[in-house]
Short mmCIF file of C-alpha atoms in Angstrom, two decimals:
data_model
loop_
_atom_site.label_atom_id
_atom_site.label_comp_id
_atom_site.label_asym_id
_atom_site.label_seq_id
_atom_site.Cartn_x
_atom_site.Cartn_y
_atom_site.Cartn_z
CA UNK A 1 5.21 0.70 -11.75
CA UNK A 2 2.27 3.79 -10.50
CA UNK A 3 1.01 3.87 -7.79
CA UNK A 4 -1.65 1.89 -5.99
CA UNK A 5 -4.77 3.77 -4.31
CA UNK A 6 -6.86 2.84 -0.98
CA UNK A 7 -10.02 3.34 -0.52
CA UNK A 8 -13.37 2.19 2.27
CA UNK A 9 -15.83 3.18 4.30
CA UNK A 10 -15.72 6.42 5.74
CA UNK A 11 -12.11 7.14 4.97
CA UNK A 12 -12.43 11.01 5.57
CA UNK A 13 -12.93 10.18 8.94
CA UNK A 14 -10.28 7.57 9.73
CA UNK A 15 -7.02 7.81 11.77
CA UNK A 16 -5.22 6.96 8.29
CA UNK A 17 -6.80 9.95 6.65
CA UNK A 18 -6.04 12.51 9.01
CA UNK A 19 -2.25 10.79 9.75
CA UNK A 20 -1.04 11.46 5.51
CA UNK A 21 -3.10 15.38 5.69
CA UNK A 22 -0.30 15.56 8.98
CA UNK A 23 2.65 13.76 7.45
CA UNK A 24 2.46 11.54 3.58
CA UNK A 25 5.20 9.35 4.58
CA UNK A 26 3.67 5.92 4.55
CA UNK A 27 3.74 1.83 4.32
CA UNK A 28 1.83 0.21 3.12
CA UNK A 29 2.06 -3.51 4.98
CA UNK A 30 0.56 -7.01 3.17
CA UNK A 31 1.67 -10.24 5.11
CA UNK A 32 0.22 -13.74 4.79
CA UNK A 33 0.48 -17.28 7.04
CA UNK A 34 0.71 -19.24 3.57
CA UNK A 35 0.84 -22.13 6.18
CA UNK A 36 1.94 -22.65 9.63
CA UNK A 37 3.65 -25.92 9.41
CA UNK A 38 6.20 -25.57 7.69
CA UNK A 39 5.99 -21.50 9.03
CA UNK A 40 5.99 -19.95 5.44
CA UNK A 41 5.04 -16.01 5.54
CA UNK A 42 4.75 -14.05 2.66
CA UNK A 43 4.34 -10.34 1.79
CA UNK A 44 4.62 -7.19 0.08
CA UNK A 45 6.09 -3.35 2.11
CA UNK A 46 5.39 -0.44 0.02
CA UNK A 47 7.03 3.23 1.11
CA UNK A 48 6.24 5.90 -0.42
CA UNK A 49 4.00 9.22 -0.45
CA UNK A 50 0.13 9.17 -0.16
CA UNK A 51 -2.14 11.23 -0.74
CA UNK A 52 -5.73 11.56 0.86
CA UNK A 53 -7.96 13.17 -1.98
CA UNK A 54 -10.87 13.66 -2.17
CA UNK A 55 -14.28 13.79 -4.81
CA UNK A 56 -13.03 10.97 -6.61
CA UNK A 57 -15.90 8.59 -8.11
CA UNK A 58 -15.54 4.74 -5.75
CA UNK A 59 -16.20 1.82 -8.10
CA UNK A 60 -17.85 -0.21 -5.33
CA UNK A 61 -21.73 2.13 -3.97
CA UNK A 62 -20.47 1.42 -0.62
CA UNK A 63 -17.12 3.23 -0.07
CA UNK A 64 -17.41 6.54 0.58
CA UNK A 65 -16.00 9.24 -2.46
CA UNK A 66 -12.87 10.26 -0.90
CA UNK A 67 -9.00 8.02 -1.21
CA UNK A 68 -5.74 7.20 -0.24
CA UNK A 69 -3.16 7.28 -3.23
CA UNK A 70 0.33 6.42 -2.24
CA UNK A 71 2.57 7.22 -4.61
CA UNK A 72 6.00 4.29 -4.21
CA UNK A 73 9.39 4.52 -3.85
CA UNK A 74 10.35 2.14 -2.06
CA UNK A 75 9.39 -2.12 -2.64
CA UNK A 76 10.21 -4.50 -0.28
CA UNK A 77 8.70 -8.14 -0.47
CA UNK A 78 9.51 -11.26 1.33
CA UNK A 79 8.36 -14.83 0.32
CA UNK A 80 7.11 -14.93 -2.41
CA UNK A 81 8.64 -16.77 -4.70
CA UNK A 82 9.36 -20.13 -4.26
CA UNK A 83 13.48 -20.48 -5.63
CA UNK A 84 14.17 -17.51 -3.35
CA UNK A 85 12.47 -16.94 -0.57
CA UNK A 86 14.47 -14.18 0.93
CA UNK A 87 13.56 -10.08 1.29
CA UNK A 88 13.90 -8.55 -1.37
CA UNK A 89 13.74 -4.01 -2.29
CA UNK A 90 13.28 -2.39 -5.23
CA UNK A 91 13.32 1.80 -5.22
CA UNK A 92 10.97 3.02 -7.54
CA UNK A 93 11.91 6.25 -9.83
CA UNK A 94 10.49 9.03 -9.48
CA UNK A 95 9.83 8.82 -13.53
CA UNK A 96 7.82 5.58 -12.84
CA UNK A 97 5.59 7.24 -10.79
CA UNK A 98 5.26 10.46 -12.41
#
């Protein structure tokens, strides 16, 4: 497993980018309401260390040259597998993200 890169417009001016400069420990969550009836949710949470990177060549012309790179240490998922809707956890080894 590698890293997760997050880009956007004027990223260096964002609070999240500035927060990473002060404290690189992050949690990035993506959640989704699959259906309201029956109530079905799914998601992923990535915990780890983030880098605030300057001078990146963005793939989207609307993005700035900064990005946030997350080196995962722990990944939690829920509702991604139909047969197991509970919380799944995985610790990522340092070698996997080097």
